[in-house]
XYZ file of C-alpha atoms in Angstrom:
700
model
C 24.050 21.911 6.019
C 22.159 21.283 9.537
C 22.746 23.946 11.868
C 24.636 23.203 14.928
C 23.802 24.349 18.510
C 27.007 25.523 20.802
C 27.462 25.769 24.896
C 27.830 23.687 27.044
C 25.983 21.790 29.522
C 23.212 24.655 30.887
C 22.827 24.943 26.927
C 22.261 21.140 25.720
C 20.160 21.187 29.075
C 18.794 24.315 30.209
C 16.707 24.630 33.421
C 13.128 24.707 33.595
C 11.256 27.693 34.413
C 10.750 28.249 37.704
C 6.957 27.659 38.377
C 4.179 25.051 40.362
C 5.977 21.767 39.563
C 9.257 23.323 41.537
C 8.287 21.328 44.280
C 7.728 17.828 43.162
C 11.114 18.530 41.078
C 13.037 19.658 43.695
C 12.031 16.474 45.546
C 13.190 13.908 42.781
C 16.131 10.930 44.059
C 17.998 11.831 41.172
C 19.077 14.477 38.711
C 17.869 14.549 35.410
C 20.087 15.935 33.299
C 21.971 12.948 34.685
C 19.358 10.516 33.596
C 18.749 11.975 30.666
C 22.829 11.477 29.050
C 22.481 8.427 30.647
C 19.591 7.194 28.644
C 20.888 9.800 25.594
C 23.853 10.525 25.487
C 25.516 13.329 24.473
C 26.229 13.398 20.800
C 22.291 12.386 20.942
C 21.248 15.211 22.855
C 23.201 17.377 20.886
C 21.588 15.835 17.539
C 17.564 16.189 18.623
C 18.342 19.416 20.064
C 19.476 20.648 16.847
C 16.531 19.512 15.414
C 13.830 21.027 17.755
C 16.336 24.650 17.705
C 16.029 23.874 13.681
C 11.974 23.835 13.779
C 11.368 26.377 16.517
C 12.959 28.909 14.789
C 11.655 28.013 11.213
C 8.438 30.060 10.656
C 7.449 27.223 8.218
C 6.699 25.087 10.882
C 4.836 28.002 13.258
C 2.201 26.858 15.499
C -0.605 28.586 14.787
C -3.438 28.625 17.182
C -6.782 28.011 15.747
C -5.831 27.618 11.837
C -7.991 24.641 10.224
C -6.026 24.049 7.305
C -7.935 22.219 3.986
C -6.692 18.897 3.027
C -5.008 20.292 0.492
C -3.422 23.287 2.130
C -2.466 20.733 5.328
C -1.012 18.314 2.641
C 1.070 21.231 0.929
C 1.964 22.344 4.089
C 3.458 19.045 5.176
C 5.592 18.317 1.943
C 6.774 21.952 2.262
C 7.999 21.425 5.165
C 9.059 17.566 4.646
C 11.148 19.372 1.960
C 12.600 22.088 4.260
C 14.222 18.930 6.429
C 15.998 17.900 3.534
C 17.564 21.220 3.243
C 18.595 20.732 7.000
C 20.403 18.056 5.959
C 19.930 16.916 9.379
C 20.588 12.937 7.926
C 22.868 11.576 5.191
C 22.598 8.504 3.558
C 25.387 7.287 4.907
C 24.183 8.045 8.322
C 21.382 4.847 8.074
C 24.361 2.602 8.819
C 26.897 4.578 10.446
C 24.602 5.898 13.109
C 21.809 3.915 12.464
C 20.072 5.587 16.109
C 19.951 9.043 14.394
C 17.474 7.885 11.534
C 15.444 6.400 14.833
C 15.887 9.744 16.738
C 15.122 12.149 14.168
C 12.072 10.328 12.689
C 11.210 10.493 16.138
C 11.492 14.388 16.639
C 9.773 15.121 13.381
C 6.402 12.352 14.851
C 6.175 14.754 18.421
C 6.193 17.715 16.147
C 4.106 15.751 13.998
C 3.267 12.436 13.178
C 2.146 13.198 9.126
C 5.369 14.966 8.587
C 7.475 12.437 10.087
C 5.705 9.852 8.308
C 6.188 11.077 4.836
C 9.752 11.662 5.055
C 10.682 8.227 7.035
C 8.108 6.531 3.896
C 10.841 8.091 1.369
C 13.941 8.094 3.086
C 13.830 4.996 5.475
C 11.205 2.438 3.867
C 11.534 3.469 0.249
C 15.015 3.673 0.433
C 15.910 0.635 2.552
C 13.636 -1.339 0.107
C 15.600 -0.112 -2.928
C 18.898 -0.757 -1.133
C 18.091 -3.937 0.732
C 16.363 -5.586 -2.158
C 18.753 -3.951 -5.295
C 21.926 -4.507 -5.851
C 23.977 -2.289 -7.449
C 22.517 -1.585 -10.498
C 19.749 0.625 -8.646
C 22.222 1.995 -5.894
C 22.256 5.198 -7.987
C 18.063 6.148 -6.779
C 19.496 6.161 -3.357
C 21.425 9.274 -3.979
C 18.183 10.408 -5.773
C 15.851 9.245 -2.480
C 18.213 11.938 -0.374
C 18.843 14.812 -2.760
C 14.781 14.724 -3.481
C 15.417 14.387 -7.241
C 12.297 11.721 -6.616
C 9.994 10.897 -4.011
C 8.933 7.228 -2.944
C 6.491 4.733 -1.786
C 5.952 1.998 -0.508
C 3.781 0.006 -2.571
C 2.492 -3.976 -1.555
C -1.110 -3.614 0.493
C -3.749 -3.745 -2.733
C -7.904 -3.239 -1.704
C -8.342 -7.040 -1.380
C -4.919 -7.849 -0.022
C -2.917 -6.463 3.307
C -2.434 -9.144 5.675
C -2.217 -12.400 2.973
C 0.592 -11.564 1.432
C 1.114 -13.875 -0.529
C -2.137 -13.627 -2.147
C -1.212 -10.545 -3.904
C -2.391 -9.923 -6.838
C -0.475 -7.631 -8.896
C 1.522 -9.369 -11.787
C 4.761 -8.792 -13.567
C 5.127 -10.585 -16.928
C 8.864 -11.296 -18.568
C 8.612 -10.739 -22.139
C 12.311 -12.015 -23.519
C 11.338 -10.213 -26.697
C 12.393 -6.709 -25.514
C 13.620 -7.114 -22.108
C 10.505 -6.049 -20.078
C 7.950 -6.856 -17.233
C 4.681 -6.385 -17.695
C 2.849 -4.703 -15.175
C -0.672 -5.061 -14.245
C -3.364 -5.363 -11.739
C -5.974 -7.670 -12.873
C -9.081 -5.869 -11.969
C -9.540 -2.807 -9.144
C -9.766 -4.961 -5.691
C -5.571 -5.991 -7.030
C -4.834 -1.824 -7.137
C -2.359 -0.894 -4.678
C -4.271 0.718 -1.550
C -2.963 3.081 1.442
C 0.348 3.728 0.261
C 1.823 6.586 1.971
C 2.889 9.054 -0.233
C 1.367 7.435 -3.280
C -1.225 10.176 -3.423
C -0.178 13.212 -4.712
C 3.381 13.187 -4.880
C 5.203 9.660 -4.799
C 7.340 9.501 -8.397
C 8.001 6.238 -8.060
C 7.215 3.580 -6.090
C 8.657 -0.378 -4.901
C 5.545 -2.661 -6.084
C 5.152 -5.937 -5.250
C 3.865 -8.273 -7.393
C 3.395 -11.973 -8.683
C 6.550 -12.610 -10.752
C 6.082 -14.781 -14.308
C 8.354 -15.977 -16.573
C 7.823 -17.501 -20.247
C 6.542 -20.694 -19.944
C 3.819 -20.135 -17.156
C 6.110 -20.467 -14.170
C 4.956 -17.853 -11.308
C 8.284 -17.334 -8.578
C 5.790 -15.658 -6.126
C 6.032 -12.172 -4.636
C 9.180 -9.654 -5.858
C 9.825 -5.776 -5.476
C 9.981 -3.890 -8.772
C 10.688 -0.045 -8.781
C 8.721 1.886 -11.279
C 8.416 4.857 -11.953
C 4.693 6.044 -11.391
C 4.204 10.323 -11.882
C 6.610 12.232 -14.354
C 9.042 14.544 -11.472
C 8.519 17.484 -13.739
C 5.028 18.032 -14.043
C 4.011 14.951 -11.136
C 1.316 13.790 -13.813
C 0.800 10.380 -14.117
C 3.179 8.035 -16.189
C 1.351 5.938 -19.078
C -0.489 3.196 -18.070
C -0.558 3.935 -14.783
C -3.868 5.063 -13.032
C -2.497 6.693 -9.847
C -4.660 8.699 -6.880
C -6.343 9.862 -3.739
C -7.930 7.338 -0.829
C -9.008 10.240 0.571
C -9.236 11.785 4.548
C -8.061 9.461 7.297
C -9.037 9.685 11.248
C -5.747 11.079 12.187
C -2.258 11.963 9.688
C -4.318 13.717 7.131
C -1.066 15.451 6.179
C 0.086 12.019 4.254
C -1.278 11.254 1.017
C -2.023 7.961 1.212
C -3.250 6.531 -2.268
C -3.806 3.836 -4.685
C -2.449 2.580 -7.952
C -4.161 0.548 -11.008
C -1.244 -0.446 -13.052
C -2.528 -1.578 -17.003
C -0.011 -3.203 -19.114
C 2.992 -1.174 -17.815
C 6.592 -2.552 -19.345
C 9.384 -1.670 -17.903
C 13.026 -2.769 -18.266
C 14.108 -6.111 -16.978
C 16.707 -4.455 -13.964
C 13.386 -2.461 -12.828
C 13.673 -6.034 -10.932
C 14.854 -5.234 -7.185
C 17.539 -8.500 -7.714
C 18.513 -9.102 -4.871
C 16.319 -12.131 -3.509
C 15.912 -13.522 -7.290
C 16.710 -12.212 -10.833
C 15.967 -13.201 -14.611
C 17.858 -13.732 -17.468
C 17.703 -11.780 -20.636
C 16.647 -14.792 -21.774
C 13.639 -15.437 -19.619
C 15.758 -17.771 -17.072
C 14.985 -16.837 -13.353
C 18.209 -17.224 -10.572
C 18.005 -16.595 -7.494
C 20.752 -17.304 -4.623
C 17.910 -18.985 -1.808
C 16.986 -22.489 -2.585
C 14.000 -22.296 -0.574
C 11.579 -20.186 -1.856
C 9.781 -19.583 1.364
C 13.448 -17.907 2.950
C 13.205 -16.204 -0.240
C 9.660 -14.701 0.372
C 10.656 -14.006 4.187
C 13.913 -11.884 3.146
C 12.591 -10.538 0.304
C 9.742 -8.577 2.659
C 12.279 -7.487 4.744
C 11.878 -4.063 4.732
C 8.579 -4.774 6.787
C 11.181 -5.255 9.739
C 11.963 -1.954 9.566
C 9.016 0.020 9.315
C 7.502 -2.786 12.327
C 10.778 -1.699 14.745
C 9.953 1.592 13.480
C 6.528 1.709 14.605
C 7.860 0.485 18.094
C 9.467 3.816 17.934
C 6.920 5.361 16.972
C 4.148 4.519 19.042
C 6.915 5.083 22.370
C 7.153 8.663 21.064
C 3.718 9.130 21.547
C 3.304 7.491 25.137
C 6.419 9.785 25.808
C 4.462 12.516 24.724
C 0.860 12.076 27.089
C 2.394 10.586 29.690
C 4.686 13.908 29.810
C 1.395 15.820 29.584
C -0.753 13.833 32.401
C 1.904 13.940 34.751
C 2.522 17.564 35.026
C -1.014 18.282 34.667
C -1.650 15.426 37.847
C 1.587 17.600 38.980
C -0.392 20.864 39.203
C -4.168 20.273 39.049
C -4.983 20.506 42.694
C -8.865 18.649 43.577
C -10.137 17.900 47.151
C -7.567 17.279 50.160
C -7.725 16.215 54.296
C -9.417 19.345 55.252
C -12.045 21.568 53.236
C -9.459 24.486 53.155
C -6.651 22.549 51.810
C -6.488 20.809 48.329
C -4.427 18.802 46.785
C -1.952 17.883 43.691
C -3.927 14.691 41.929
C -0.740 13.357 41.641
C -0.767 12.664 45.045
C -4.402 10.054 44.024
C -3.186 6.641 44.414
C -5.682 5.424 41.942
C -4.042 8.294 39.673
C -0.549 6.959 40.470
C -1.825 3.420 39.761
C -3.691 4.769 36.578
C -0.324 6.822 35.582
C 2.822 6.053 36.323
C 2.745 2.501 34.974
C 3.065 3.589 31.777
C 5.828 6.057 32.712
C 7.739 2.980 33.235
C 6.871 1.317 30.267
C 7.803 4.797 28.094
C 11.446 3.859 29.518
C 10.932 0.609 28.721
C 9.939 -0.062 25.490
C 12.011 3.090 24.515
C 15.542 1.024 25.509
C 13.857 -1.941 23.162
C 12.684 -0.535 20.470
C 16.480 1.306 19.530
C 18.211 -2.415 20.843
C 15.962 -4.154 18.727
C 16.772 -1.298 15.998
C 20.262 -1.896 15.894
C 20.195 -5.510 15.842
C 18.054 -5.326 12.996
C 20.836 -2.988 11.241
C 23.903 -6.141 11.728
C 21.346 -7.683 10.130
C 21.202 -5.714 7.021
C 25.071 -5.455 7.232
C 25.062 -9.053 6.633
C 22.810 -9.376 3.338
C 24.180 -6.336 2.193
C 27.378 -8.384 2.868
C 25.915 -11.628 0.812
C 25.816 -13.333 3.768
C 24.081 -16.954 3.724
C 25.774 -18.196 7.187
C 23.174 -20.452 9.224
C 23.125 -17.560 12.373
C 21.834 -15.230 9.301
C 18.998 -16.880 8.301
C 18.192 -17.578 12.063
C 19.125 -14.002 13.169
C 16.364 -13.048 10.626
C 13.562 -15.028 11.744
C 13.937 -14.352 15.594
C 14.407 -10.227 13.965
C 11.126 -11.136 12.511
C 9.666 -12.669 15.019
C 10.608 -9.799 17.963
C 10.085 -7.309 15.423
C 6.381 -8.867 14.143
C 5.488 -9.114 18.482
C 7.020 -5.559 19.353
C 5.040 -3.606 17.218
C 1.900 -4.755 18.712
C 2.962 -4.724 22.416
C 4.239 -1.072 21.750
C 1.582 0.438 19.562
C -0.783 -1.293 22.191
C 0.471 -0.151 25.166
C 0.837 3.235 23.491
C -3.043 3.353 22.666
C -3.750 2.115 25.674
C -2.037 4.321 27.748
C -3.044 7.768 25.671
C -6.496 7.148 26.617
C -5.589 6.473 30.029
C -4.048 9.833 30.178
C -6.698 11.850 27.747
C -9.008 10.467 31.201
C -6.656 11.030 33.551
C -6.541 14.771 32.777
C -10.550 14.867 33.210
C -12.041 17.485 30.680
C -8.865 19.508 29.724
C -7.642 16.189 28.276
C -10.769 16.692 26.058
C -9.533 19.719 24.884
C -7.880 19.475 20.962
C -5.849 22.266 22.278
C -4.100 19.717 24.719
C -3.017 17.299 21.283
C -4.307 14.473 23.035
C -6.899 13.461 20.759
C -4.889 14.224 17.974
C -2.172 11.787 19.967
C -4.351 9.391 19.820
C -5.706 9.461 16.159
C -2.410 9.391 15.335
C -1.251 6.124 16.860
C -4.411 4.225 16.207
C -2.484 3.089 12.714
C 0.438 2.101 14.280
C -1.727 -1.038 15.385
C -2.543 -1.991 12.012
C -0.319 -0.606 8.902
C 2.908 -2.965 8.318
C 0.476 -6.062 9.542
C -2.309 -6.068 11.786
C -1.100 -6.597 15.490
C -3.053 -9.804 15.818
C -1.802 -11.598 13.097
C 1.519 -10.479 13.314
C 1.454 -11.969 16.690
C 0.242 -15.638 15.288
C 3.893 -14.800 13.611
C 5.767 -14.677 16.736
C 3.955 -18.078 17.988
C 4.834 -19.721 15.350
C 8.106 -19.534 14.999
C 8.075 -20.140 19.001
C 6.095 -23.345 17.689
C 8.610 -24.345 15.204
C 11.612 -24.500 17.622
C 9.099 -26.339 19.820
C 8.924 -29.086 17.325
C 12.666 -29.348 15.817
C 13.518 -29.864 19.652
C 11.364 -32.377 19.850
C 12.069 -34.691 16.478
C 15.971 -33.758 16.185
C 16.662 -32.998 19.746
C 18.413 -29.519 19.186
C 19.452 -26.868 21.810
C 17.012 -24.026 22.278
C 19.945 -20.991 20.819
C 19.202 -17.479 18.686
C 21.253 -15.867 18.170
C 19.541 -12.338 19.824
C 19.559 -15.000 22.808
C 16.055 -14.337 23.171
C 15.433 -17.742 23.376
C 17.797 -19.346 25.129
C 16.038 -19.761 28.276
C 13.795 -22.605 27.146
C 16.560 -25.135 27.261
C 15.471 -25.208 30.541
C 11.903 -25.988 29.730
C 11.024 -28.865 31.728
C 12.901 -27.425 34.741
C 10.914 -24.272 34.375
C 7.485 -25.298 34.572
C 8.318 -27.470 38.239
C 8.998 -24.228 39.576
C 6.804 -22.324 41.911
C 5.982 -18.395 42.647
C 7.775 -18.401 46.389
C 7.939 -14.908 47.410
C 6.005 -14.127 50.680
C 6.652 -10.383 50.929
C 5.618 -6.939 49.576
C 9.815 -6.023 50.116
C 10.914 -9.252 47.685
C 8.505 -8.653 45.184
C 10.425 -5.021 44.224
C 13.262 -6.624 42.250
C 12.565 -7.419 38.305
C 14.333 -10.366 37.990
C 10.678 -11.908 40.736
C 9.110 -10.697 37.579
C 11.793 -12.591 35.572
C 11.173 -15.612 36.403
C 7.869 -15.396 36.588
C 7.528 -14.861 32.821
C 10.109 -17.467 31.647
C 7.248 -19.522 33.829
C 4.410 -17.899 31.351
C 5.935 -18.689 28.192
C 7.137 -21.832 28.975
C 2.865 -23.176 30.106
C 2.171 -21.714 27.055
C 4.502 -22.842 24.531
C 3.010 -26.594 26.143
C -0.392 -25.169 26.576
C -0.718 -23.972 22.704
C 1.371 -26.917 21.769
C -1.068 -29.266 22.947
C -3.870 -27.430 21.738
C -2.853 -28.119 18.730
C -2.548 -31.549 18.037
C -6.324 -32.204 19.867
C -7.573 -29.935 16.767
C -5.325 -32.299 14.604
C -6.385 -35.552 17.063
C -10.246 -34.031 16.621
C -10.150 -34.130 12.677
C -9.082 -30.853 12.067
C -5.983 -29.665 8.901
C -3.165 -27.395 10.009
C -5.190 -24.479 8.710
C -8.243 -24.802 10.887
C -5.897 -26.215 13.932
C -3.830 -23.211 13.895
C -6.942 -20.721 13.720
C -8.654 -22.699 16.133
C -5.378 -22.179 18.448
C -5.542 -18.658 18.921
C -7.467 -16.713 20.845
C -6.161 -17.717 24.579
C -3.458 -19.682 23.686
C -1.105 -18.564 19.998
C -1.766 -14.534 21.066
C -1.356 -14.927 24.908
C 2.090 -16.899 24.004
C 3.478 -14.544 21.322
C 2.630 -11.254 23.864
C 3.828 -12.865 27.014
C 6.767 -13.771 24.662
C 7.746 -10.623 23.638
C 6.962 -9.053 27.445
C 9.807 -10.817 28.699
C 12.131 -10.028 25.704
C 11.362 -6.447 26.348
C 10.880 -6.930 30.879
C 15.034 -9.076 30.781
C 16.456 -6.467 27.926
C 16.280 -3.393 30.104
C 16.244 -5.851 33.423
C 20.187 -5.991 32.339
C 20.241 -2.537 31.113
C 20.039 -0.926 33.753
C 21.832 -3.910 36.278
C 25.320 -3.077 33.917
C 28.418 -2.061 35.980
C 28.016 1.482 33.839
C 24.939 2.708 35.508
C 25.583 5.766 37.779
C 25.468 4.857 41.609
C 22.578 7.704 41.634
C 20.665 6.175 38.916
C 20.237 2.766 39.783
C 16.964 2.363 42.451
C 14.702 5.187 40.070
C 15.657 2.816 37.207
C 15.348 -0.183 39.083
C 12.091 1.008 40.195
C 10.661 0.956 36.475
C 11.507 -1.985 35.334
C 9.779 -3.487 38.634
C 6.952 -1.259 38.067
C 6.913 -2.100 34.287
C 7.352 -6.266 34.969
C 4.830 -6.988 37.423
C 2.531 -4.021 35.989
C 2.237 -6.162 32.932
C 2.274 -9.697 34.767
C -0.642 -9.193 37.089
C -2.499 -8.864 33.266
C -1.699 -13.071 33.560
C -2.867 -13.260 36.835
C -5.192 -15.620 35.718
C -3.163 -17.996 33.600
C -0.338 -18.231 36.662
C -3.116 -19.767 38.755
C -4.538 -21.847 35.859
C -1.118 -23.276 35.481
C 0.000 -23.764 39.384
C 2.566 -20.996 39.740
C 0.563 -19.084 42.187
C -1.555 -20.732 44.691
C -3.251 -19.152 47.346
C -4.479 -15.616 47.926
C -0.665 -14.615 49.023
C 0.532 -14.313 46.006
C -1.928 -12.151 43.724
C -2.246 -10.110 46.529
C 1.505 -9.008 47.354
C 1.482 -8.694 43.508
C -1.314 -5.696 43.602
C 0.358 -4.770 46.912
C 3.907 -4.714 44.983
C 2.781 -2.356 42.076
C 1.345 0.255 44.836
C 4.193 0.188 46.671
C 6.590 0.949 43.332
C 3.892 3.907 42.476
C 4.003 5.198 45.518
C 7.975 5.350 45.734
C 8.186 6.939 42.196
C 5.193 9.216 42.557
C 8.181 11.882 43.235
C 10.413 11.394 40.747
C 7.709 11.382 37.941
C 8.124 15.146 36.743
C 11.657 14.865 37.093
C 11.323 11.601 34.772
C 9.022 13.188 32.558
C 11.518 16.106 32.220
C 13.736 13.503 30.630
C 11.561 12.666 27.669
C 9.279 15.270 27.211
C 10.493 17.518 24.254
C 10.939 21.347 24.523
C 7.351 23.085 25.015
C 7.160 24.626 21.191
C 7.245 20.628 20.182
C 4.674 19.057 23.310
C 1.767 21.829 21.963
C 0.490 21.029 24.962
C -1.279 24.016 27.300
C -1.496 21.993 30.210
C 1.598 19.681 29.473
C 3.885 22.939 29.525
C 7.450 23.104 31.708
C 6.582 25.887 33.660
C 3.509 24.134 35.348
C 1.237 27.127 35.104
C -1.688 25.102 34.306
C -4.548 27.578 34.281
C -2.563 30.394 33.080
C -1.459 28.538 30.086
C -4.769 27.041 29.319
C -6.860 30.262 29.564
C -4.311 31.688 27.552
C -4.410 28.903 24.922
C -8.392 29.615 24.650
C -8.169 32.789 23.796
C -5.527 32.523 21.130
C -8.370 30.611 19.559
C -9.850 32.737 16.478
C -12.832 34.016 16.666
C -13.501 32.809 20.384
C -15.395 36.053 21.285
C -16.758 36.830 17.851
C -20.240 36.524 17.549
C -22.034 33.772 15.685
C -22.164 34.119 12.020
C -25.871 32.407 12.304
C -26.580 34.489 14.959
C -30.387 35.530 13.080
C -31.281 32.142 13.593
C -31.698 32.554 17.129
C -32.607 36.076 17.044
C -34.639 36.560 14.375
C -35.862 33.677 12.823
C -38.231 32.306 15.593
C -39.653 28.585 14.921
C -43.584 28.716 14.606
C -44.358 25.868 17.046
C -46.224 22.936 15.783
C -45.515 23.567 11.962
C -44.341 21.084 10.737
C -46.628 18.792 13.372
C -48.502 15.806 10.927
C -52.369 16.773 10.139
C -53.298 13.808 9.627
């Protein structure tokens, strides 16, 4: 049973220890506790505190200064910790749909502690579990209880050694044999080995394996998922015909065992096919509720949307950690000043504000959007589970696919760039491993790659938009989507006639200004990408070559601008709701405006080229507004960080602790490292064994 947290608001949101950060906390224009309650809600705050408290009070999760574990020991410890999470029972199988945001919260809480632990738990429960639930039928639901009791341990096996993004070219095969009512799972050669599969290296007993489904007569019905046992749960030895192993050390997240598997004519029962999207009768006839193979293929990969939306939240969590460390450091680190006798916090410098505060705003904005998109995905999965085959359900799936693809790219890149900026903003101290910024950078890095390379995913989004435009031209259809992300395109011609007419910085401090600019930018890039594609076609290119030649300066910025607009639109609407407390409206509005203008500033060249901006004043107003918002948010920065930072035990960064005792904490952490004061074990190499100068010089 999960532990509980008792007490009132004081216990839920205790005061921070007195110290050097008090000055900034006293300057804040809002109550950090009020913002925390508004942003998360009391129930979610209690849920997170329960998790954090359990980790901090359990010796299994104790931080060990100076401990450098071997790969084998780290993975053993990570597995033991994952098992302990199940013992705490923070999350039940029913919570996935009944309290979906708790799923996301648990993953982020575990990740803030250690992403190897979060990834291991996530891949087993959410990715593997949701694949079984959403792609399987009642005959597979017995696995769900086994997943949450850890009777089995799962992984999601799509990627192969020679194929990742091009999922349609996956080469693992599943040939059906009517005589035995079995599928024969086979890897034709080593290049078809399942590869990079998290949990597969050492611990997974079962895998959702994607393979090309063949029926008697030779017809292939494309990629389908199968649930296959790859190890014996009692011994963890491979099943007959399965060669399974570990791919070795990675750049980060080494507590997670990524592995490979090769199948040699492995026979599995017909019922192993996860058959919600398509099935095979005992006689070998293929049947599917989807008439269109492309629609079926998209639905069968629905689990990838779970992964991509979850990665958005993971990236945001990393950004929160990095910004929390860097802002607290900047508020206490004093360098230079107006006189030789007075040093001021580096947060007072405009450059430091410009480097950090947009990423603080991004953490708030992207956090809200990742949660809202997660709830949209839950709605989609509920429809699939209920057998909804309506046109709206299909369109919702396409829209979420487009948003999840670009959202994952935007969030992971923003976090990666933000963590690096935070590392540099903390100077040399940021480069010390004990301050965690390097680990965050390495652990966030794969978010840019797995579940789809970011640049490839952006093509999914631009293709979605180009497809909508084609339907408009051919059928005269309106631009409409279930989540309303494309509805503004119905005013496409009129939007393109608009121009930037803001002449003062004061008028630019509302995110509505950037919203209007973004709508124009998306319409402009959609037109330009469409025209570029047609130009390529007229020049003799086929569809493949034409699309390939449209990506770098057309499709890619189109997808990013569309996602940035969607993110901004959702957060703008969120902070302008009537339920927002009056005391929070100003700071939330500034966060919204800063993120909007800072993001828009990356597209200034396009805004000028397309004619939305003209003259020097437009660019100057935009830049001045960004700096003005940074200045306005500077005194709120520490309180904003206090809302999103986890407890010190979880943050695990001496320079980012809540008491602000920067040098005391850092000095203490350095002295706690093992053997820090000991003489080097190889000291005789210096003191005794002196080099004979020139002894190895060539005599020729």
